[in-house]
Coordinates of C-alpha atoms in Angstrom, one line a residue:
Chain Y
X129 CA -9.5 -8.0 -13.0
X130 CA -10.2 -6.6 -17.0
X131 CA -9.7 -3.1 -15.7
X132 CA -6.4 -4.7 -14.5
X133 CA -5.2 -5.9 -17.3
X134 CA -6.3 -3.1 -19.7
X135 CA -4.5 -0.7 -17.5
X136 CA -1.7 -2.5 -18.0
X137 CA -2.2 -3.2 -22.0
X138 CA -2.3 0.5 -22.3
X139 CA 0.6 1.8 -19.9
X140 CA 2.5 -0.9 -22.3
X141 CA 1.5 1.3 -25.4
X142 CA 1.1 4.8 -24.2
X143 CA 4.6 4.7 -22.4
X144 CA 5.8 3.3 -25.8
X145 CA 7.7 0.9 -24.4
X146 CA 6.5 -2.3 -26.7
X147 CA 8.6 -0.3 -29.3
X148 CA 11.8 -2.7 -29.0
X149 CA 9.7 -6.2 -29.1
X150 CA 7.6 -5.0 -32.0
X151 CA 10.7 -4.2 -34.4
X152 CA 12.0 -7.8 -33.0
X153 CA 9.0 -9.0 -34.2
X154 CA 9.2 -7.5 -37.7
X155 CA 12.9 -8.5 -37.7
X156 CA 12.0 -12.3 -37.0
X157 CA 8.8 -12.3 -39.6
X158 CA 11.5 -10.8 -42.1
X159 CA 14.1 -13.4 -42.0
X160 CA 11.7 -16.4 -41.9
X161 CA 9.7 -15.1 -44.7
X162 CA 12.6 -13.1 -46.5
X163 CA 13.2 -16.1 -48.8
X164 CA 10.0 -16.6 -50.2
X165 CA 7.0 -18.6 -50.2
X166 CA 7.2 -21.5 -47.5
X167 CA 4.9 -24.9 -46.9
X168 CA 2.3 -23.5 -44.1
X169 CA 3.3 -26.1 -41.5
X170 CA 6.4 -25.4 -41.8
X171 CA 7.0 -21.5 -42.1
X172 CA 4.6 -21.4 -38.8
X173 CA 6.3 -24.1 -37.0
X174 CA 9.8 -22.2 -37.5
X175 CA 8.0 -18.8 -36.4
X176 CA 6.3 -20.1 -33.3
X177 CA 10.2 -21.4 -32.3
X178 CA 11.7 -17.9 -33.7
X179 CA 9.2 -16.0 -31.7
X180 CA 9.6 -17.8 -28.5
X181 CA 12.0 -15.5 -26.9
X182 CA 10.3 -12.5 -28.9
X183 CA 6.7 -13.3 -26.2
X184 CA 8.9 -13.8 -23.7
X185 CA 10.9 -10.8 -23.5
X186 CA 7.8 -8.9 -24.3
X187 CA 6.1 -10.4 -21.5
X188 CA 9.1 -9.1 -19.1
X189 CA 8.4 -5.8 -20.6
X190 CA 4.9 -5.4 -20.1
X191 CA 5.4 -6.8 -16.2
X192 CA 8.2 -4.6 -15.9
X193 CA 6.5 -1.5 -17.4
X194 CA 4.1 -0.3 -14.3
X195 CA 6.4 1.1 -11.5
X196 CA 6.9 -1.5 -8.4
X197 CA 4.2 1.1 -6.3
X198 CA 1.9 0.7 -8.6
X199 CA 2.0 -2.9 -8.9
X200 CA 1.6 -2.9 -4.9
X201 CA -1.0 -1.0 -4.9
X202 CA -2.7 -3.2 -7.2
X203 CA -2.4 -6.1 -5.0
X204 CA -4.0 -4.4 -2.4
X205 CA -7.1 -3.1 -4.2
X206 CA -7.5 -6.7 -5.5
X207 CA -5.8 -9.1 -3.5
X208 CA -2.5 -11.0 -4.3
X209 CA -3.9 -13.5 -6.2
X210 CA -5.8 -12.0 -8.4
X211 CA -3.1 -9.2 -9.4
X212 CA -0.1 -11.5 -10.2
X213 CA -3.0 -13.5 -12.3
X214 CA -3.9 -10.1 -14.2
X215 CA -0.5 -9.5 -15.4
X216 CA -0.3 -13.4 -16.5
X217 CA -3.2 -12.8 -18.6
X218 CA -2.6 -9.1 -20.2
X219 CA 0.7 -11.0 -21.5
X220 CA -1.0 -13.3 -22.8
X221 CA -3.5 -11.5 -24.3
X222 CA -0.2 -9.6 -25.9
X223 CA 1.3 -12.6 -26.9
X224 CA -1.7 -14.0 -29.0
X225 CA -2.0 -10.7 -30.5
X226 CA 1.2 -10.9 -31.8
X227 CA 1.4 -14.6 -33.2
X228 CA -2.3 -12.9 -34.8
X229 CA -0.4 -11.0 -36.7
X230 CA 3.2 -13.3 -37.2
X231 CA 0.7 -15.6 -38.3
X232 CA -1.6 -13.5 -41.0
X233 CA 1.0 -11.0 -42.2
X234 CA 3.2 -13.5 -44.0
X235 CA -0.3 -14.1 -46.4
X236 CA 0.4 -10.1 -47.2
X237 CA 3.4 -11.1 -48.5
X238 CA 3.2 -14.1 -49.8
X239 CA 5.2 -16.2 -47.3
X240 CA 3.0 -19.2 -47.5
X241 CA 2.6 -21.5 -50.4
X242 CA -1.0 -22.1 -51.3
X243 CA -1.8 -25.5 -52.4
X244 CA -1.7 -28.8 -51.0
X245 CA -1.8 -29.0 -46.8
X246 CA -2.3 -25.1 -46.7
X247 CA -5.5 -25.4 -44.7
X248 CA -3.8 -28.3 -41.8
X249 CA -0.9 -26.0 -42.3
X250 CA -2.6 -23.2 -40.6
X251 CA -4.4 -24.8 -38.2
X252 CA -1.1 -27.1 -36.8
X253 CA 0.6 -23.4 -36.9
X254 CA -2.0 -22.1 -35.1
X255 CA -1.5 -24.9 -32.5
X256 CA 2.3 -24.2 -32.8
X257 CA 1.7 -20.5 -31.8
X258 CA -0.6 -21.7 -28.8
X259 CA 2.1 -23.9 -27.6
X260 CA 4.7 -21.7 -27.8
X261 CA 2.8 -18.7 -25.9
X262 CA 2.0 -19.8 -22.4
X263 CA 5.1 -21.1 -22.0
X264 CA 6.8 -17.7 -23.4
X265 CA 4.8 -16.1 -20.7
X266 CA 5.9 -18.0 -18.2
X267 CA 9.5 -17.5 -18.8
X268 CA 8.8 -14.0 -19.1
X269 CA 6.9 -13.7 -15.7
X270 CA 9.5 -15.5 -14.2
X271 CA 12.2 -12.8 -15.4
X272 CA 10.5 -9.7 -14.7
X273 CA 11.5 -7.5 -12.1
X274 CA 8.6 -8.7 -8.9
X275 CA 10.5 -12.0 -9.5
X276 CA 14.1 -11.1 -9.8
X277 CA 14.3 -8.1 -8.5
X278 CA 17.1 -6.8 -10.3
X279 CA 17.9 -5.9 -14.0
X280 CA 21.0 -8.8 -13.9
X281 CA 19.1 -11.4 -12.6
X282 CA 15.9 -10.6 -15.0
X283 CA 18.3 -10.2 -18.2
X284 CA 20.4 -13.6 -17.0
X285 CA 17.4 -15.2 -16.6
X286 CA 15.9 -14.3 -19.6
X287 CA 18.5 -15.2 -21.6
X288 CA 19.2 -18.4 -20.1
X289 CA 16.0 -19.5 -20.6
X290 CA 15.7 -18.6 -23.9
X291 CA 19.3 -20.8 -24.8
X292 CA 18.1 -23.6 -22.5
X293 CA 14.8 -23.6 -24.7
X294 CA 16.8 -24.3 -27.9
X295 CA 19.5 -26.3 -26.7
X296 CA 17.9 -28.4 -24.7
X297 CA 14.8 -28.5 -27.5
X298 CA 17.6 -29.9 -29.9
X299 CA 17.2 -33.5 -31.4
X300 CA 19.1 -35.9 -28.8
X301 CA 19.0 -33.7 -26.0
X302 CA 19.5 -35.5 -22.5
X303 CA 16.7 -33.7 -20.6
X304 CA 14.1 -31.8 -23.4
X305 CA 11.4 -32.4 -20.7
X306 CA 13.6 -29.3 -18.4
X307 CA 11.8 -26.9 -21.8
X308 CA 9.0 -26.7 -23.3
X309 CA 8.1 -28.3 -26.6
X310 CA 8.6 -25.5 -28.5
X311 CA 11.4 -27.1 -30.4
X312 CA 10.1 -30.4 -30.8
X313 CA 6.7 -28.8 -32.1
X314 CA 8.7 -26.8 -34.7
X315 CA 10.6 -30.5 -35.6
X316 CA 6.9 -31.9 -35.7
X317 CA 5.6 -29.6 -38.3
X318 CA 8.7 -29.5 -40.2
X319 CA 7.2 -31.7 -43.2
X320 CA 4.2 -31.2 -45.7
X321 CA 2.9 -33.9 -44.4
X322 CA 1.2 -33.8 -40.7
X323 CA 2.7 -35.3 -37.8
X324 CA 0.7 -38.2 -36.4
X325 CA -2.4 -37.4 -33.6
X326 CA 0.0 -39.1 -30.7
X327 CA 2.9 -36.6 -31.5
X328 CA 0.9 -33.6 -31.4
X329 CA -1.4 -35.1 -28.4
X330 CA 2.2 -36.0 -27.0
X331 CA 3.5 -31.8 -27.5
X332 CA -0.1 -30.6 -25.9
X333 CA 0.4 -32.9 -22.7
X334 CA 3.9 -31.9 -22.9
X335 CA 3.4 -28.0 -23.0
X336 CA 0.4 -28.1 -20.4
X337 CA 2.9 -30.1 -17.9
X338 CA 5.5 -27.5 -18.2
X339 CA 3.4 -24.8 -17.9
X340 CA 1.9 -26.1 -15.0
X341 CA 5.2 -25.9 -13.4
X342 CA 6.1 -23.2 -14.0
X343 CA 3.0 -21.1 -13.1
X344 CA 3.1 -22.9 -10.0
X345 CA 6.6 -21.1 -9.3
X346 CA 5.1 -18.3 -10.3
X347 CA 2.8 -18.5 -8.2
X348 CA 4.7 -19.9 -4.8
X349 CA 7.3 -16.8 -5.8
X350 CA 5.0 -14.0 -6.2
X351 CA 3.2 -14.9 -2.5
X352 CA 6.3 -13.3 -1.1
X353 CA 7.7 -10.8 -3.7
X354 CA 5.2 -8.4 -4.1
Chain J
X253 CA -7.2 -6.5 13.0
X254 CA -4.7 -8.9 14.9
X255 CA -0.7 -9.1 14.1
X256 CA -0.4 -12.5 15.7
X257 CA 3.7 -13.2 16.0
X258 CA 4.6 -11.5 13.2
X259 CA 8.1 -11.5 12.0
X260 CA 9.8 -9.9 8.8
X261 CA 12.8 -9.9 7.2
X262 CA 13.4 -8.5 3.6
X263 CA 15.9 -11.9 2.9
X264 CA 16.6 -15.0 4.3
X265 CA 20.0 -13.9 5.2
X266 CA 18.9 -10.5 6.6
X267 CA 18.7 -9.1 10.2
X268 CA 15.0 -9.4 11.2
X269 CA 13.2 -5.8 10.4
X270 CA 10.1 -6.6 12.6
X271 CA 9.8 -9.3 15.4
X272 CA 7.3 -11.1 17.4
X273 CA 4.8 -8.3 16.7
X274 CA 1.8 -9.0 18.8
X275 CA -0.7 -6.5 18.3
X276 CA -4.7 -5.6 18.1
X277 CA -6.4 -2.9 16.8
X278 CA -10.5 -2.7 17.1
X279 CA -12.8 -1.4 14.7
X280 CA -12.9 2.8 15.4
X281 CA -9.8 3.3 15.8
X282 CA -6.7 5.0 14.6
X283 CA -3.0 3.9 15.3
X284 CA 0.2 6.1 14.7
X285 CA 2.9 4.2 14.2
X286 CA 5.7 6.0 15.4
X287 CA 9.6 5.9 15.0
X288 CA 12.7 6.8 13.5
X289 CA 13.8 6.8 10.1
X290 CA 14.2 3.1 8.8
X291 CA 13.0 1.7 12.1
X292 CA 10.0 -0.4 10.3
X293 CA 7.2 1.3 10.5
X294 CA 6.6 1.4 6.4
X295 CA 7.5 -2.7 6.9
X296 CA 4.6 -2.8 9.4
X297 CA 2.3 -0.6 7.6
X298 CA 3.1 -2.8 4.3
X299 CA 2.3 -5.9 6.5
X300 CA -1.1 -4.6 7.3
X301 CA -1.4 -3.4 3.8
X302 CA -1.0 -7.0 2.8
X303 CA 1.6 -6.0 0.4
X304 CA 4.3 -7.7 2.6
X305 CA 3.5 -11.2 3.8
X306 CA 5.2 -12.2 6.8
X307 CA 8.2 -14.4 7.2
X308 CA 6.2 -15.8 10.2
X309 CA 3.3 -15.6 12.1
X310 CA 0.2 -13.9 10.4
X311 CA -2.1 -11.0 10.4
X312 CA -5.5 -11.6 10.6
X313 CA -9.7 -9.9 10.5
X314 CA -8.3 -7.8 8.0
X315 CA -10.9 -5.6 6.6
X316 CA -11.9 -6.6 2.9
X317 CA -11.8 -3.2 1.9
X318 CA -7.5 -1.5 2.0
X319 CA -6.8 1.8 0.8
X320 CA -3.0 2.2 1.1
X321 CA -1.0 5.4 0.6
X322 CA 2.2 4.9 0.3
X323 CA 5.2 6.9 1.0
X324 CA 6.2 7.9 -1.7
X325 CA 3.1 8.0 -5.4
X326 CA 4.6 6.0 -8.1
X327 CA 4.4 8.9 -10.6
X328 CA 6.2 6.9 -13.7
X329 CA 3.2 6.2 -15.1
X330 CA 1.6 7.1 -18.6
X331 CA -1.4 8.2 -17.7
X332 CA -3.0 11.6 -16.6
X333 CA -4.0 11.9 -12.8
X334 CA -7.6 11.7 -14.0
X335 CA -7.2 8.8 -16.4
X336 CA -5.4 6.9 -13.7
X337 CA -8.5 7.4 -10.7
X338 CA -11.4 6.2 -12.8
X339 CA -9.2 3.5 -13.6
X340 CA -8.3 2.6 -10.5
X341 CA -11.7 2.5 -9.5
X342 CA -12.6 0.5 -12.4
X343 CA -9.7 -1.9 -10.8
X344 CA -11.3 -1.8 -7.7
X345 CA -14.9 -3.0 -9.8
X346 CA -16.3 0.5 -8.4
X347 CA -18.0 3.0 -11.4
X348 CA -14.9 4.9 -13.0
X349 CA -16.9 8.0 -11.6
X350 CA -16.7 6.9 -8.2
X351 CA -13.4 8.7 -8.1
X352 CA -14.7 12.2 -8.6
X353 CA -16.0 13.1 -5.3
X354 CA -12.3 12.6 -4.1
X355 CA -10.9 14.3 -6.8
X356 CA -13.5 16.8 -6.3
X357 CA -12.6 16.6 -2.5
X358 CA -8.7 16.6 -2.5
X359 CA -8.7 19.6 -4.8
X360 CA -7.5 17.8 -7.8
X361 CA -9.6 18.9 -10.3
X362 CA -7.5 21.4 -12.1
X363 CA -4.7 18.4 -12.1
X364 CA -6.9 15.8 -14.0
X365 CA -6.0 16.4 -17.1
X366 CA -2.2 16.9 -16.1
X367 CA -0.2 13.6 -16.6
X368 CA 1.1 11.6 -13.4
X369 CA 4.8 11.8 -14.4
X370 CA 4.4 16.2 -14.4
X371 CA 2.3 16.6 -10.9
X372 CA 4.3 18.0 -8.4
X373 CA 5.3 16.0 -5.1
X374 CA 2.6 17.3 -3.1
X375 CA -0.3 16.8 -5.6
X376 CA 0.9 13.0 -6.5
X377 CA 0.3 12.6 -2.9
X378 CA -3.1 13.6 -3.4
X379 CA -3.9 11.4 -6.6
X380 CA -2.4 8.4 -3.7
X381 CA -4.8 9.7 -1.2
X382 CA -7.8 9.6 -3.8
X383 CA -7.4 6.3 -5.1
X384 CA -7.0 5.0 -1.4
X385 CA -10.4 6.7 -0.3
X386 CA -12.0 6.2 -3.8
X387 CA -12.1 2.4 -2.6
X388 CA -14.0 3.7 0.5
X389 CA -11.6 1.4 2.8
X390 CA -12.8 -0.2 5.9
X391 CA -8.8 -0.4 6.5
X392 CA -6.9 3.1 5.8
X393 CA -3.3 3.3 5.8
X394 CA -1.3 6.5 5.6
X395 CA 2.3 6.3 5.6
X396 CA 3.5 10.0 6.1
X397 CA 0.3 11.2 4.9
X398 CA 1.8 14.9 5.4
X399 CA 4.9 14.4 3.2
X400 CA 4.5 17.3 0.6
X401 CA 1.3 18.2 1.5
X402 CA -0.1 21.8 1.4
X403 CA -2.1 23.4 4.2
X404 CA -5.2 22.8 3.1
X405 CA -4.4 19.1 2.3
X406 CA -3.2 18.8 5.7
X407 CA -6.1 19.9 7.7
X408 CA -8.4 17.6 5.8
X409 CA -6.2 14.6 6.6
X410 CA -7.6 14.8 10.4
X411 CA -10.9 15.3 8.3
X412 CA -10.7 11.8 6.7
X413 CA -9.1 10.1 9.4
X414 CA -12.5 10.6 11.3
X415 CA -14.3 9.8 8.9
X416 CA -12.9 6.3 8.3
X417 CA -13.1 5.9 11.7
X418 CA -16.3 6.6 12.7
X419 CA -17.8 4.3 9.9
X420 CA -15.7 1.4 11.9
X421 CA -12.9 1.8 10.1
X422 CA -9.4 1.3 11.2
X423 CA -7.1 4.0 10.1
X424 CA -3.0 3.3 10.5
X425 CA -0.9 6.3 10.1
X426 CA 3.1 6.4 10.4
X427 CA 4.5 10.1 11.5
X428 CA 8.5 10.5 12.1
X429 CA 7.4 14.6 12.2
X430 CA 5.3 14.6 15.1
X431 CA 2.1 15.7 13.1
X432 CA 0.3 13.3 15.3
X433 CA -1.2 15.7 17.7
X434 CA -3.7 16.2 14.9
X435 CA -5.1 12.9 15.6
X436 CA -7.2 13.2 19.0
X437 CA -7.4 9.8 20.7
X438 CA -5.6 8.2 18.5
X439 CA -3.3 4.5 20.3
X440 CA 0.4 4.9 19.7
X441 CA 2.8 2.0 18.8
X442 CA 6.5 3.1 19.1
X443 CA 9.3 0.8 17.0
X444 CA 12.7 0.7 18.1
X445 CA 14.9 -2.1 18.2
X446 CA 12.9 -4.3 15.4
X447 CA 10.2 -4.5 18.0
X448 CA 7.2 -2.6 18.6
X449 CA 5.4 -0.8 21.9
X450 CA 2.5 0.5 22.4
X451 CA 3.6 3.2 24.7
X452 CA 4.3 6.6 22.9
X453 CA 7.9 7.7 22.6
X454 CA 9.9 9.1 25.7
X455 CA 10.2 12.2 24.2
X456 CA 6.1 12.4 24.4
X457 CA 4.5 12.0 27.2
X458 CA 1.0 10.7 27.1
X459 CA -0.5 13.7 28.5
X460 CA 1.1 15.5 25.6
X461 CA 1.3 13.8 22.5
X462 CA 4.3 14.9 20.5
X463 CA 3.0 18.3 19.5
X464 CA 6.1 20.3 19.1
X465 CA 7.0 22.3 20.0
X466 CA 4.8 22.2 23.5
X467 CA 4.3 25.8 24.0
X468 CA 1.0 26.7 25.7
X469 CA -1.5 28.5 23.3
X470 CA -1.1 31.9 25.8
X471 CA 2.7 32.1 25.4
X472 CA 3.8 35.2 23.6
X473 CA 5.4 34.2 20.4
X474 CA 9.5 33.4 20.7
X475 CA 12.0 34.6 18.1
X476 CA 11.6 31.9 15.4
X477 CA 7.8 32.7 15.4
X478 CA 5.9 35.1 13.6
X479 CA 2.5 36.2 14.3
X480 CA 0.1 36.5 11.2
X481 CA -3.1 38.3 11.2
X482 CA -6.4 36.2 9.9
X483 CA -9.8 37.4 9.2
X484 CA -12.6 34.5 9.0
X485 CA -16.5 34.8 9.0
X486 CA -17.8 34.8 12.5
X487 CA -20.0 31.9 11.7
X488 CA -16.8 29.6 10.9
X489 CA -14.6 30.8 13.3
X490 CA -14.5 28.1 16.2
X491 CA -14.0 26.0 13.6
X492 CA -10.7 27.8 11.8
X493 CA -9.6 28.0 15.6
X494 CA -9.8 24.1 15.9
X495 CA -8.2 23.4 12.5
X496 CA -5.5 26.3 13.0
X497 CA -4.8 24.3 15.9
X498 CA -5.2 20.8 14.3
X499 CA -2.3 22.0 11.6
X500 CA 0.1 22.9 15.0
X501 CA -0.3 26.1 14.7
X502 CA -0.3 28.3 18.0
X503 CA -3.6 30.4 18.5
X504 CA -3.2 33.4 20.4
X505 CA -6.3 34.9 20.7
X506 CA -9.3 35.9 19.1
X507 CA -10.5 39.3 18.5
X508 CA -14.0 40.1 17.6
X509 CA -13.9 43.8 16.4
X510 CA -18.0 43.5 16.0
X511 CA -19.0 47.3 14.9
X512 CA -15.3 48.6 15.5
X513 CA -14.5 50.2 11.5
X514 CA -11.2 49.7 12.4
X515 CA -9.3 48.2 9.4
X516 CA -6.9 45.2 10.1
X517 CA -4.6 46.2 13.1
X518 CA -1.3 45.1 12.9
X519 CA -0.2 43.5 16.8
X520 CA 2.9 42.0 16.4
X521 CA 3.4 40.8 20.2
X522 CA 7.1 40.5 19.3
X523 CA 7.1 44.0 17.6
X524 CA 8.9 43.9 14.9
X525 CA 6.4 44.0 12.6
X526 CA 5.0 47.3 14.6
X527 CA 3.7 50.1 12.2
X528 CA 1.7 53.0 13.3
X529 CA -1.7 51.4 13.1
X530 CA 0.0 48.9 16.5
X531 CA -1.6 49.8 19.6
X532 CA -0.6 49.3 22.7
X533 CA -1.5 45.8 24.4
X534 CA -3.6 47.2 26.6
X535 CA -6.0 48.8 25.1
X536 CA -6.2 46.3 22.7
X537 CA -7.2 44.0 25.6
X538 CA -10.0 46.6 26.4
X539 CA -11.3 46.9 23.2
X540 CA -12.2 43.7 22.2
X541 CA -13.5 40.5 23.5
X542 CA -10.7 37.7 23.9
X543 CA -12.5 34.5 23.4
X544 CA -9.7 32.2 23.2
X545 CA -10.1 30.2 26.4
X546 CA -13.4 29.2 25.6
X547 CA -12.0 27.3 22.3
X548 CA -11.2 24.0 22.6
X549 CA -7.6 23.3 21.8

């Protein structure tokens, strides 16, 4: 299953197509860093949320890259299972890649303020960017092309997801459990100090739940669209 | 292999594209799926293939081991054609290196370096035939196989076809060209009408299998044929005879000039190609020995 997903990791870069999503990338790091130095916690809490749709979309990509022959042909050299699996994990290899680098470039710049609560600043953003990346990858799996088909329903679905994750993430919403905690994480870390252990044991449980769901529809989806 | 009921649509709301297939295939041997254009015999093949899962019913004992070559090689891909066989063999947790007696084989070996995206129809064909074998598939399925496909590439599907087989492989081959009577003793399943038969078409009998067209090998050559003179080593020649004839090719006779210096003797039966070295057919019959009904067909 490596060869899989290397196969796929470098179609992604050779056919130049992570292009667009890296530039969104740089775009997003800009803007939350533009304005200078920022309290760890919160700087990464506000680029795991701002980056959200960034893994997502880049996810789509990389699914969407290999032709729809090729990906059939990879699921019958290694079975269904196991092929819809290797794309989940090359995203996600892609996606902690990138909150790698969200997450150590804004030190090249001096995005984060050093100080007091720098070093559970980092490692609650670091949580922050593992929350927000499975999920991403999920919503990105979701909207590629074995899933939907079609460019319109990939884009729609996308995009709706991505609005659904903020509006519905908002403080007072009437069903946040319908998204995952990306939001709420990026509430939670919005203070120098650290949330409490049951709020971010509260945003784990949270974030595994939905992801469990949303795999599993994956999963029951891609046993008939190959 | 077993298709046990199996049904298939492509959406819920869509006419059903196979149904209440019931079929068996043993170890050995080779099926060609025959049929029109969009009658489902790509669906079935895909259904094997275990790309499409049925909408009901199920098909089961498949071999562990699929090599499928699809109708058409997804080209759109970054890579070059050598790049992409070891690395489908690496998918397939074989050595990347296991690929290179098929590249060696299909006569790819000038292409490897050439990028998928820039190969030409026929030769993408190939790189889809190589990473099928490559697997070395205990379950082969070709759909149009010959789409594209040079001479030489085309006698050596026949080749491969055997060879699955007689390791106790099932080969499943789909053919809308009537290329089938290079497959000896292979089982036909005709689809029409969503559902499938085993008995060949109409238009085939099963004493003939669609071999078109059915001209006997001592006909003289008709108007839209041309006759086309071929010297082989003596050694090899009942064996450029059989795959002449595997290709659907028509072969007249053969002429061993053994001591004649005669240089290549034109004999256009139909005579328009007739220069001054043609002799009458007559004495050509004298002169030589005509082996061709010893040959098998």
């Amino acid at each position: 299953m490596s060869a899989l997903i290397r196969m796929r990791l470098a179609g992604l870069l050779r056919g130049g197509r992570i292009l667009a999503p890296a530039i969104a990338v740089l775009i997003v790091l800009g803007v939350i860093y533009g304005g200078g130095p920022s309290p760890a916690a919160v700087a990464y809490g506000y680029s795991a949320a701002a980056l959200f749709p960034v893994l997502a979309w880049q996810t789509k990509v990389l699914l969407d890259t290999e032709p729809d022959g090729q990906r059939r042909l990879a699921r019958v050299a290694l079975g269904a299972r196991r092929e819809a699996l290797a794309g989940l994990l090359a995203a996600t290899w892609l996606g902690l890649f990138v909150s790698a680098v969200a997450m150590v470039a804004p030190w090249l710049f001096r995005g984060i303020e050093t100080g007091r609560g720098v070093l559970s600043g980092t490692l609650l953003g670091v949580l922050a960017h593992l929350l927000a990346v499975p999920p991403a990858v999920a919503v990105g799996a979701l909207a590629g092309r074995a899933v939907t088909r079609g460019v319109r329903n990939g884009v729609a679905v996308l995009v709706v997801a991505a609005v659904l994750v903020v509006v519905l993430g908002l403080q007072g919403s009437f069903a946040p459990w319908l998204v995952p905690p990306v939001m709420a994480t990026a509430r939670a870390l919005n203070d120098v100090e650290p949330p409490p252990a049951t709020t971010l044991i509260q945003l784990i449980v949270w974030a595994v739940l939905w992801c469990a769901a949303a795999f599993a529809i994956y999963a029951r989806l891609r046993r008939t669209r190959s | 292999m077993r298709f046990d009921g199996v049904w298939f649509r492509y959406g819920r709301r869509a006419d059903w594209t196979l149904q209440a297939i019931d079929a068996t295939v043993e170890p050995g041997r080779t099926v060609v799926v025959l049929g029109r254009n969009g009658a489902g015999k790509s669906t079935l093949l895909q259904l094997a293939a275990g790309v499409l899962r049925p909408s009901r019913g199920a098909v089961l004992d498949r071999p562990p081991v699929i090599g499928w070559v699809p109708e058409r090689f997804p080209a759109d891909q970054p890579f070059t054609a050598g790049d992409y066989l070891h690395r489908m063999a690496e998918v397939r947790g074989q050595d990347p290196r296991a690929a290179d007696e098929w590249i060696e084989r299909l006569l790819l070996t000038e292409h490897t370096g050439t990028r998928l995206a820039d190969l030409s129809k026929g030769t993408a064909q190939k790189v889809g035939l190589a990473q099928a074998l490559t697997a070395r598939p205990g379950l082969l399925i070709l759909d149009e196989p010959w789409e594209g496909l040079d001479a030489v590439a085309r006698t050596l599907i026949p080749e491969i076809v055997a060879e699955v087989t007689g390791a106790g492989g099932i080969v499943l081959v789909s053919d809308h060209r009537g290329e089938i009577a290079t497959l000896p003793e292979a089982t036909h399943w005709t689809i029409a009408d969503a559902t499938l038969s085993p008995a060949p078409p109409p238009s085939a009998p099963p004493s003939a299998p669609a071999r078109p067209p059915a001209r006997s090998h001592d006909e003289a050559p008709s108007h839209d044929e041309v006759v086309i003179e071929v010297a082989v080593p003596r050694a090899t020649a009942d064996r450029a005879v059989a795959e002449l004839r595997a290709t659907g090719h028509r072969v007249l006779r053969v002429r061993d000039e053994a001591g004649a210096p005669a240089g290549p003797q034109a004999r256009d039966k139909a005579g328009a190609a007739a220069g001054p070295q043609a002799r009458d057919e007559a004495g050509a019959e004298a002169g030589q020995q005509t082996r061709d009904e010893g040959l098998a067909g």
